[in-house]
CSV table of N, CA and C in Angstrom, one decimal:
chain,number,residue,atom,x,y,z
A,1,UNK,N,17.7,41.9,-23.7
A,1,UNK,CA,18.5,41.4,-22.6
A,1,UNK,C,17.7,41.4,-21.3
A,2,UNK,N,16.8,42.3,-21.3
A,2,UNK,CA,15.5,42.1,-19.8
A,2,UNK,C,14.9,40.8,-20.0
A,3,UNK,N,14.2,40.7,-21.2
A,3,UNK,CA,14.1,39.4,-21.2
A,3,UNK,C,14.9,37.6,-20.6
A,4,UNK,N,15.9,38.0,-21.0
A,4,UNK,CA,16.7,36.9,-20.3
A,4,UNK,C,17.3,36.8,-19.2
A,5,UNK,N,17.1,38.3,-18.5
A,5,UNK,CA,17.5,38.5,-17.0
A,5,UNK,C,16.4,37.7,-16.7
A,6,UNK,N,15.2,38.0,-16.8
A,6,UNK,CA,13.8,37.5,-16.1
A,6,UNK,C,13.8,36.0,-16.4
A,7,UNK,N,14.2,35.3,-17.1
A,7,UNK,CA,14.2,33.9,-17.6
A,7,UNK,C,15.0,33.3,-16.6
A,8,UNK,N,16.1,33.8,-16.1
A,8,UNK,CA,17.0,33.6,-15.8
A,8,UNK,C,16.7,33.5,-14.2
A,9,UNK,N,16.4,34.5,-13.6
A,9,UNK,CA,15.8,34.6,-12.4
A,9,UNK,C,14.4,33.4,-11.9
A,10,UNK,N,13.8,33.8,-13.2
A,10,UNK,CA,12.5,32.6,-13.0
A,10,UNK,C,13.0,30.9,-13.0
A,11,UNK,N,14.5,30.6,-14.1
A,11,UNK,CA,14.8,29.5,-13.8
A,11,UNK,C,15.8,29.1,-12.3
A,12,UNK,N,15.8,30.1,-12.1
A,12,UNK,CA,16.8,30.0,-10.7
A,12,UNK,C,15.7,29.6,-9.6
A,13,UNK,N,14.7,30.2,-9.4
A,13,UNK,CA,13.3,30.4,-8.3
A,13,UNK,C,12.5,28.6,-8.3
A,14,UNK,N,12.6,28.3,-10.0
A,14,UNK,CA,12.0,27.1,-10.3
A,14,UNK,C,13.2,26.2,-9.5
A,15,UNK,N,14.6,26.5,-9.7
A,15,UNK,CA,15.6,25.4,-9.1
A,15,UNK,C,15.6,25.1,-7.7
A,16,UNK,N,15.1,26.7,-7.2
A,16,UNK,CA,15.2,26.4,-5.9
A,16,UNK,C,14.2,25.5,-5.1
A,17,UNK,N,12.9,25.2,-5.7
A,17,UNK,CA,11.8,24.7,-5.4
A,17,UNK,C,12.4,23.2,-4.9
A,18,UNK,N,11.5,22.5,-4.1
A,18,UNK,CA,12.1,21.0,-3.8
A,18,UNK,C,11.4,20.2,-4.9
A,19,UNK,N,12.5,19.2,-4.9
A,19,UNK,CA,12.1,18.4,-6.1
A,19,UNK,C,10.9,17.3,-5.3
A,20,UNK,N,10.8,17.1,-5.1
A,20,UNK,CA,9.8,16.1,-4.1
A,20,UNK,C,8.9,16.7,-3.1
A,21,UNK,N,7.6,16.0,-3.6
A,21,UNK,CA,6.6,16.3,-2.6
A,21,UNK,C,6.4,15.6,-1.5
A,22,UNK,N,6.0,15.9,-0.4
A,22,UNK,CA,5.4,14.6,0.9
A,22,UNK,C,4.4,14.1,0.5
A,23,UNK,N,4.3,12.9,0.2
A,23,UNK,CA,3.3,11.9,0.2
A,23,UNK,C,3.3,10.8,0.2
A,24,UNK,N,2.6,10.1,1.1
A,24,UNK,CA,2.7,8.9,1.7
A,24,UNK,C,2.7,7.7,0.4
A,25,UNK,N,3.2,6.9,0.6
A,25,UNK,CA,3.2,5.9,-0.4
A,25,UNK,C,3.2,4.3,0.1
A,26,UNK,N,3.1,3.5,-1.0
A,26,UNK,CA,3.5,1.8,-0.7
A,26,UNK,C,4.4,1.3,-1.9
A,27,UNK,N,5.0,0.6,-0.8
A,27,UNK,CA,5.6,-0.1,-1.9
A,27,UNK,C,5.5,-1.4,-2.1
A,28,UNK,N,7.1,-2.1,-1.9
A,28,UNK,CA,6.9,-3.8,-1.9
A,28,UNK,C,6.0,-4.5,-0.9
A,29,UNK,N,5.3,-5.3,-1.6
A,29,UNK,CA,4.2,-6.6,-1.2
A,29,UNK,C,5.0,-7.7,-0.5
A,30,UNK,N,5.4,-8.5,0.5
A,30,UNK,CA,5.8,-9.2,1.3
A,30,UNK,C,4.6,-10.5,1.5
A,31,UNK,N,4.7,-11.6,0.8
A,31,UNK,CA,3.8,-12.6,1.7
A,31,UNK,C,4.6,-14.0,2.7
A,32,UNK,N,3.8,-13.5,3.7
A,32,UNK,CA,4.6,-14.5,4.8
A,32,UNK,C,3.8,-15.9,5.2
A,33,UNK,N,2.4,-16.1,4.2
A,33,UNK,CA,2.4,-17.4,4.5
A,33,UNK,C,1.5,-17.9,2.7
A,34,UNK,N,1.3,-19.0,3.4
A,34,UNK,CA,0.8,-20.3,1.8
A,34,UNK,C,0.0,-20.3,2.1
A,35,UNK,N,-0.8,-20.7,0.7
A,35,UNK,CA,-2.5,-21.5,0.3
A,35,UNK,C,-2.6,-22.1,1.6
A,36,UNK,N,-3.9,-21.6,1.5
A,36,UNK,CA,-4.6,-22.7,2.7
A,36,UNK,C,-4.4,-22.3,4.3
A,37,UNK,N,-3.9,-21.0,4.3
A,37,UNK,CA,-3.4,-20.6,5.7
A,37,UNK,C,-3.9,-19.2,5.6
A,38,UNK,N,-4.4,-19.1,6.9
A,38,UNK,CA,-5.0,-17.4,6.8
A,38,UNK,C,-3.8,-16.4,6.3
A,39,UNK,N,-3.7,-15.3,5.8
A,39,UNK,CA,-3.1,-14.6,5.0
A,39,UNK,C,-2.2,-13.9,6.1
A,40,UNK,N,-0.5,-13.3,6.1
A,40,UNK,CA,0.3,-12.9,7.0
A,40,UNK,C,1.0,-11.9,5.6
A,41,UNK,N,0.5,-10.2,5.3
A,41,UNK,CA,1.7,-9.9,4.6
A,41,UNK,C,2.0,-8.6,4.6
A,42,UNK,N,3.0,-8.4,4.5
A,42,UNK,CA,3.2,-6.4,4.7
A,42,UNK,C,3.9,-5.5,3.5
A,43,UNK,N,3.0,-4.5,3.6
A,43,UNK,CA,3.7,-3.6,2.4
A,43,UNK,C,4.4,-2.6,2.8
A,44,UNK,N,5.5,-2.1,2.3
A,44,UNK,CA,6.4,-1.1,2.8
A,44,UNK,C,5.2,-0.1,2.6
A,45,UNK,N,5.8,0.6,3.9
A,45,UNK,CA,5.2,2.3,3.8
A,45,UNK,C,6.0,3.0,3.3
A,46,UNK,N,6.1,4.7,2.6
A,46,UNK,CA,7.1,5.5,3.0
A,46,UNK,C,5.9,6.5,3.2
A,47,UNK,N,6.7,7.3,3.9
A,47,UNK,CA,5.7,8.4,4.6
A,47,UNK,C,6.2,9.4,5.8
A,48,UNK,N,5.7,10.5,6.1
A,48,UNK,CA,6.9,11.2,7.2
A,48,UNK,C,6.0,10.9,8.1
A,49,UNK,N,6.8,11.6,9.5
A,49,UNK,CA,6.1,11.6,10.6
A,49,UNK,C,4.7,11.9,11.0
A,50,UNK,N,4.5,13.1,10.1
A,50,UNK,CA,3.2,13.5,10.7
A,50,UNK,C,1.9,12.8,9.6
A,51,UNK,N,2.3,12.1,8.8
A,51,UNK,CA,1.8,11.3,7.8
A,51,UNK,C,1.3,10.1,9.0
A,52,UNK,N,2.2,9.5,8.9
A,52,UNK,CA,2.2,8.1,9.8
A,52,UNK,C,1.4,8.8,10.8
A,53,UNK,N,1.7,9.6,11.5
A,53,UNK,CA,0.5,9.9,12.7
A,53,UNK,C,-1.0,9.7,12.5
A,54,UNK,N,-1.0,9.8,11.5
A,54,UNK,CA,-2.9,10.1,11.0
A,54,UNK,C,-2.9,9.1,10.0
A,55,UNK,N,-2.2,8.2,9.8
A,55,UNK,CA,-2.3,7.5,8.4
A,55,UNK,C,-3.3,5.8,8.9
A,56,UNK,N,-4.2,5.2,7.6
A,56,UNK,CA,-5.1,4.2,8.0
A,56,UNK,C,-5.6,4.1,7.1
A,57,UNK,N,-5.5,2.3,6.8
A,57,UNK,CA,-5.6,1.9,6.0
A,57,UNK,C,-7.1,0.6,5.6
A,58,UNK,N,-7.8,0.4,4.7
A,58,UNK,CA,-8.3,-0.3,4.7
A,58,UNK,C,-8.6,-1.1,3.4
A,59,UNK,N,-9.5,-2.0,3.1
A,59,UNK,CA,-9.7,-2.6,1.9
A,59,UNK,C,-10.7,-1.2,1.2
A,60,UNK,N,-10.3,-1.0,0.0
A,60,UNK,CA,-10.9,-0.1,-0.8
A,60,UNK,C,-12.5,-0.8,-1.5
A,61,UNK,N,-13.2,0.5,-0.9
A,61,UNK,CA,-14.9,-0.3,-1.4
A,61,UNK,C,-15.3,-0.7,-2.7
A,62,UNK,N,-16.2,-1.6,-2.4
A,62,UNK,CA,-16.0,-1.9,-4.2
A,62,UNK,C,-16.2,-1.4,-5.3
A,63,UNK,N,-16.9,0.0,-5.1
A,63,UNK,CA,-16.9,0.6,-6.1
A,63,UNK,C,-15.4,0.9,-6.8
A,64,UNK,N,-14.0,1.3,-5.7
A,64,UNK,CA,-12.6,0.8,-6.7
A,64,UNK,C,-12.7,-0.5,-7.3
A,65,UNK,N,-13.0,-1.7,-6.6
A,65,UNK,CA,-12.8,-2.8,-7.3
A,65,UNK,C,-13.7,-2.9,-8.7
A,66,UNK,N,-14.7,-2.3,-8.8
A,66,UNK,CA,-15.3,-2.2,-10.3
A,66,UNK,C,-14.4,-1.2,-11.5
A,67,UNK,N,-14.2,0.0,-10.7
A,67,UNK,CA,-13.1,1.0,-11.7
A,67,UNK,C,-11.8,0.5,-12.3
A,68,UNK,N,-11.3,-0.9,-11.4
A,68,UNK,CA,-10.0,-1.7,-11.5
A,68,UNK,C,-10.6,-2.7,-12.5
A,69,UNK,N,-11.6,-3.2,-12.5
A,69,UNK,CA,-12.1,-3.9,-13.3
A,69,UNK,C,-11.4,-5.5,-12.8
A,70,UNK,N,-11.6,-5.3,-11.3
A,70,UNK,CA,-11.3,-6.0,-10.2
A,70,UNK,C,-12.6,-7.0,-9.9
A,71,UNK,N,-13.0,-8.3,-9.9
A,71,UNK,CA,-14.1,-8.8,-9.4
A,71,UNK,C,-13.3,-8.9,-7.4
A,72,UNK,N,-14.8,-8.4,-6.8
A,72,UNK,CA,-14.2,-8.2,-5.2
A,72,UNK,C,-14.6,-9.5,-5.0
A,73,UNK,N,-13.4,-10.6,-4.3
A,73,UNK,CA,-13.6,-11.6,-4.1
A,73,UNK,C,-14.3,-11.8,-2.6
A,74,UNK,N,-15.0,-13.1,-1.6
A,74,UNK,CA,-15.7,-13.2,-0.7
A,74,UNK,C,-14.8,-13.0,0.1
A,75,UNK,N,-13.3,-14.1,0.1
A,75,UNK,CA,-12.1,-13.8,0.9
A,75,UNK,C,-12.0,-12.8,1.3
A,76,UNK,N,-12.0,-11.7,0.8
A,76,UNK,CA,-11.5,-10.1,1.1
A,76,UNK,C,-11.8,-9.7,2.6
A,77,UNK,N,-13.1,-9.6,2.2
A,77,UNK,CA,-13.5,-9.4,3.5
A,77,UNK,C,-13.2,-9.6,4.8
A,78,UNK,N,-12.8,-11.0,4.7
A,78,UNK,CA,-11.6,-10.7,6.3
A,78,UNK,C,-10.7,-10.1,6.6
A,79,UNK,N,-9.9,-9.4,5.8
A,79,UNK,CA,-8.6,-9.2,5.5
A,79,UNK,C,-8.8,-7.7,6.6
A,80,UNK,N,-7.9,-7.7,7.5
A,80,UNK,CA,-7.7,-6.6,8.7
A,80,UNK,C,-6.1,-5.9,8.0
A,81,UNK,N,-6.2,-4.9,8.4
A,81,UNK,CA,-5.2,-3.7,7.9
A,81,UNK,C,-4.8,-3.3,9.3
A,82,UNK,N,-3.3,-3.2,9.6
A,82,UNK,CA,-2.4,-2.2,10.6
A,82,UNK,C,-1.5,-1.6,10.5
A,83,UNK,N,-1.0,-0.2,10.6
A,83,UNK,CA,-0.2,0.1,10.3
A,83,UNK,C,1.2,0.0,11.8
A,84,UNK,N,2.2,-0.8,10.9
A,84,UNK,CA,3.3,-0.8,12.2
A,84,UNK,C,4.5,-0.8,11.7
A,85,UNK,N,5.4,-0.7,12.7
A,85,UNK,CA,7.0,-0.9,12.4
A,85,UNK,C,8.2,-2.3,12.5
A,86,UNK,N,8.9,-2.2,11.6
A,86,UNK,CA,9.5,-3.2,11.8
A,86,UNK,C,10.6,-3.3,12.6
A,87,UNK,N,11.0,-4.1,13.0
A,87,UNK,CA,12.2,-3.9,14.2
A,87,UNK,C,13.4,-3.1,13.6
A,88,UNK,N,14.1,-2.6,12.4
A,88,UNK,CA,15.1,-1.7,11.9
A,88,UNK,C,13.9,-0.3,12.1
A,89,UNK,N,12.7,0.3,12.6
A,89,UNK,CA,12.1,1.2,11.8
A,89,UNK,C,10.8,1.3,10.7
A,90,UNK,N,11.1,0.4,10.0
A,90,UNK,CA,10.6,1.0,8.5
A,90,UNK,C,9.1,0.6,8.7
A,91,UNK,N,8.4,1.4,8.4
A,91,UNK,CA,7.1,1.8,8.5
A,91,UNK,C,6.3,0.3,7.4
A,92,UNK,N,5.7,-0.4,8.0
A,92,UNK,CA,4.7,-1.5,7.4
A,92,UNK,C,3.4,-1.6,7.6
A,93,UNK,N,2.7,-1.7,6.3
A,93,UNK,CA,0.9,-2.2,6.4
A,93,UNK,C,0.9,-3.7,6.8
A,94,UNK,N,0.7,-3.9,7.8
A,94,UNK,CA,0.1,-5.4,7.8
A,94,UNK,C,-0.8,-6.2,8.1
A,95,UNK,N,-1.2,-7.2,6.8
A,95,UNK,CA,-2.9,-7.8,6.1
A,95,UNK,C,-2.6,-8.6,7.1
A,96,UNK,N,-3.9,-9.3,7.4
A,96,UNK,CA,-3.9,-10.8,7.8
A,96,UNK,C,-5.0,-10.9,7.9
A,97,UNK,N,-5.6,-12.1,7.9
A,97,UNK,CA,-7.0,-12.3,7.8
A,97,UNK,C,-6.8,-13.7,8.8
A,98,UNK,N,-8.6,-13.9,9.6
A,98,UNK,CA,-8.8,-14.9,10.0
A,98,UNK,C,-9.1,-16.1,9.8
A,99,UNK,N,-9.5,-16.2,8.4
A,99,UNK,CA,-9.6,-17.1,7.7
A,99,UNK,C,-8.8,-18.1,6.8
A,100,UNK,N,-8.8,-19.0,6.8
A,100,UNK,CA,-7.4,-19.0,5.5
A,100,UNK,C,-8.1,-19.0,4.3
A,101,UNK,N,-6.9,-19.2,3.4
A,101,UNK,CA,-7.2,-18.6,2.0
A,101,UNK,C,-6.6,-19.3,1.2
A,102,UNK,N,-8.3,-19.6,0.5
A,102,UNK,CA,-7.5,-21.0,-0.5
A,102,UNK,C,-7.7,-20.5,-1.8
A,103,UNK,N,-7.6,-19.4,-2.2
A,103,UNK,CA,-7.5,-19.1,-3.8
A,103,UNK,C,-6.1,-18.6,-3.9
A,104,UNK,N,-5.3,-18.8,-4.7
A,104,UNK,CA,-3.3,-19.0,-5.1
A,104,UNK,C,-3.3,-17.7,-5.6
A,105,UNK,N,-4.2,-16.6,-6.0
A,105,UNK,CA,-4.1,-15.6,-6.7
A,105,UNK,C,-5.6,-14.3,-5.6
A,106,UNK,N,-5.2,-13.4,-5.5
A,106,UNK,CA,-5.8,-12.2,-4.9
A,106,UNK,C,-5.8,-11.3,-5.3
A,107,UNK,N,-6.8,-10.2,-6.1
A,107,UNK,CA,-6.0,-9.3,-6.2
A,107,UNK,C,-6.9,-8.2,-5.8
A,108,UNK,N,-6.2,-7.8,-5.2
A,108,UNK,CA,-6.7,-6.6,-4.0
A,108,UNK,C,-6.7,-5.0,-4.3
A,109,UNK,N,-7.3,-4.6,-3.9
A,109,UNK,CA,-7.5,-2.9,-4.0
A,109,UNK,C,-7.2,-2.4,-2.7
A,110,UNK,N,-6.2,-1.8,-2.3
A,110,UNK,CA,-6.2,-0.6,-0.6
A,110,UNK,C,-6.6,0.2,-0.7
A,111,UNK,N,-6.8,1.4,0.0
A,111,UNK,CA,-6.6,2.4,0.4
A,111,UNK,C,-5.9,3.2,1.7
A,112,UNK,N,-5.0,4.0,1.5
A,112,UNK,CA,-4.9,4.6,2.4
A,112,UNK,C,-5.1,6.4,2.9
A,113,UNK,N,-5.6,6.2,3.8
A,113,UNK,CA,-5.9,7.9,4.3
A,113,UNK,C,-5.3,8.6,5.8
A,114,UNK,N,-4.5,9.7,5.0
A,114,UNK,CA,-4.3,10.5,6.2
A,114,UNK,C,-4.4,11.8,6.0
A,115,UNK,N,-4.3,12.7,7.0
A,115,UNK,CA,-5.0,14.1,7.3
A,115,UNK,C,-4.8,14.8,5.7
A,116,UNK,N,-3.6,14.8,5.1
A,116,UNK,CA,-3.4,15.7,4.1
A,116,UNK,C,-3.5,14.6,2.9
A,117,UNK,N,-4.6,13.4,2.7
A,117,UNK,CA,-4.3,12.6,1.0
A,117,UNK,C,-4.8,11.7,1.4
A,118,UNK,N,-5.2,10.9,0.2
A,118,UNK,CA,-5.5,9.4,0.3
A,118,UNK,C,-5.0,8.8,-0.7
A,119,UNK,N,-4.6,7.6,-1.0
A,119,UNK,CA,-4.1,6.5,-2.2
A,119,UNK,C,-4.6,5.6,-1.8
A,120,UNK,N,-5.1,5.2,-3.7
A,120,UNK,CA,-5.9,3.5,-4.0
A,120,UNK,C,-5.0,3.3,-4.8
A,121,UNK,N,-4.1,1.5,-4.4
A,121,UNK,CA,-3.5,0.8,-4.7
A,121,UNK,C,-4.0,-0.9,-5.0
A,122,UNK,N,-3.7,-1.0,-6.3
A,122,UNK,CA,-3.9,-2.4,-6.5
A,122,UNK,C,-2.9,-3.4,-6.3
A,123,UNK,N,-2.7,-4.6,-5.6
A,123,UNK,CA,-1.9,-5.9,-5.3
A,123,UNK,C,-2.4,-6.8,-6.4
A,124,UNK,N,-1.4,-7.7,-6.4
A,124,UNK,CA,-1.7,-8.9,-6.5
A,124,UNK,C,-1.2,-10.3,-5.6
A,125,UNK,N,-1.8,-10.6,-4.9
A,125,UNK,CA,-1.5,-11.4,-4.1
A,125,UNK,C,-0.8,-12.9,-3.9
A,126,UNK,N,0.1,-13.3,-4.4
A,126,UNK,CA,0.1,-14.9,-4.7
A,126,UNK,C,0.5,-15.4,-3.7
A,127,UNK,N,-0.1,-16.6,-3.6
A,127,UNK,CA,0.4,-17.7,-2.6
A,127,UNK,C,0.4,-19.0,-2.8
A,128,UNK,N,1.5,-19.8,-2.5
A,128,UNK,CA,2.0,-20.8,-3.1
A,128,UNK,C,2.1,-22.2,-2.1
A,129,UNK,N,1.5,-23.4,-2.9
A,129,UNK,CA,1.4,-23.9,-1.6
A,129,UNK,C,2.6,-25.1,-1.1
A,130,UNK,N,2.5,-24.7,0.2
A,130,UNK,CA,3.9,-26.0,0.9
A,130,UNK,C,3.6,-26.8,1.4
A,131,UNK,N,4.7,-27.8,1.6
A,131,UNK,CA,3.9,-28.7,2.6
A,131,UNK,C,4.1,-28.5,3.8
A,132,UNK,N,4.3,-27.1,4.3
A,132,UNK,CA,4.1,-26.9,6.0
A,132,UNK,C,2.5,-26.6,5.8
A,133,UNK,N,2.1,-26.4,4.7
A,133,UNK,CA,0.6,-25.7,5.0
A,133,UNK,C,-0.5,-26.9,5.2
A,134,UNK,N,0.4,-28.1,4.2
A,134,UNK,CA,-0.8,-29.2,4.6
A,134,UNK,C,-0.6,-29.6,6.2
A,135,UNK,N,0.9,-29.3,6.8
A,135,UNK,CA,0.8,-29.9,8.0
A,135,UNK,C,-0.4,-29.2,9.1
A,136,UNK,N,-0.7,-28.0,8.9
A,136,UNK,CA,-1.4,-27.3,9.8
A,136,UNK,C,-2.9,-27.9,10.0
């Protein structure tokens, strides 16, 4: 019967533990423009405050894109990373590059780093073309 006091106490101590850890994450991919137009897109963040304080993001070196078995395309390289908010709040990465971008398929490796972690995330980027894009 000691035995299952102590099981008992140990599964209580385990319940009390929080189910969730803090750590910053991404989520949904957002593209806000077409082929042929420099790239406009944001990924949800979630992440707490003191996360988002130190948090920064960049294209991940290519040594991830070889482990992904990712070829790192030339495009990439422009691609600028910021972390901001959107007018409700909600914490966003957002790409854009100076160049436009004429391959309909991307597929990208991130990274992000803050004081306590880092995460490498792979995208796939699609962009579809309109005809506002030929108008530009």
């Amino acid at each position: 019967m000691n035995m299952t006091f102590r099981a008992r106490i140990l599964a209580a101590a385990i319940a009390a533990l929080p189910l969730t850890v803090d750590a910053a994450g991404l989520g949904r991919l957002s593209v806000m423009s077409a082929l042929g137009q420099p790239l406009r897109a944001e990924v949800e963040l979630s992440a707490t405050r003191e996360e988002l304080s130190s948090l920064s993001a960049r294209l991940a070196p290519p040594d991830a894109f070889k482990q992904a078995g990712i070829e790192y395309a030339p495009a990439l390289s422009s691609l600028k990373f910021k972390v901001d908010r959107r007018p409700n709040g909600q914490p966003v990465l957002k790409i854009s590059s100076d160049r436009p971008i004429n391959d309909p398929y991307l597929d990208v490796v991130f990274e992000l780093n803050w004081a306590n972690g880092r995460l490498v995330r792979e995208y796939t980027v699609c962009l579809l073309y309109t005809s506002d894009a030929a108008d530009e």
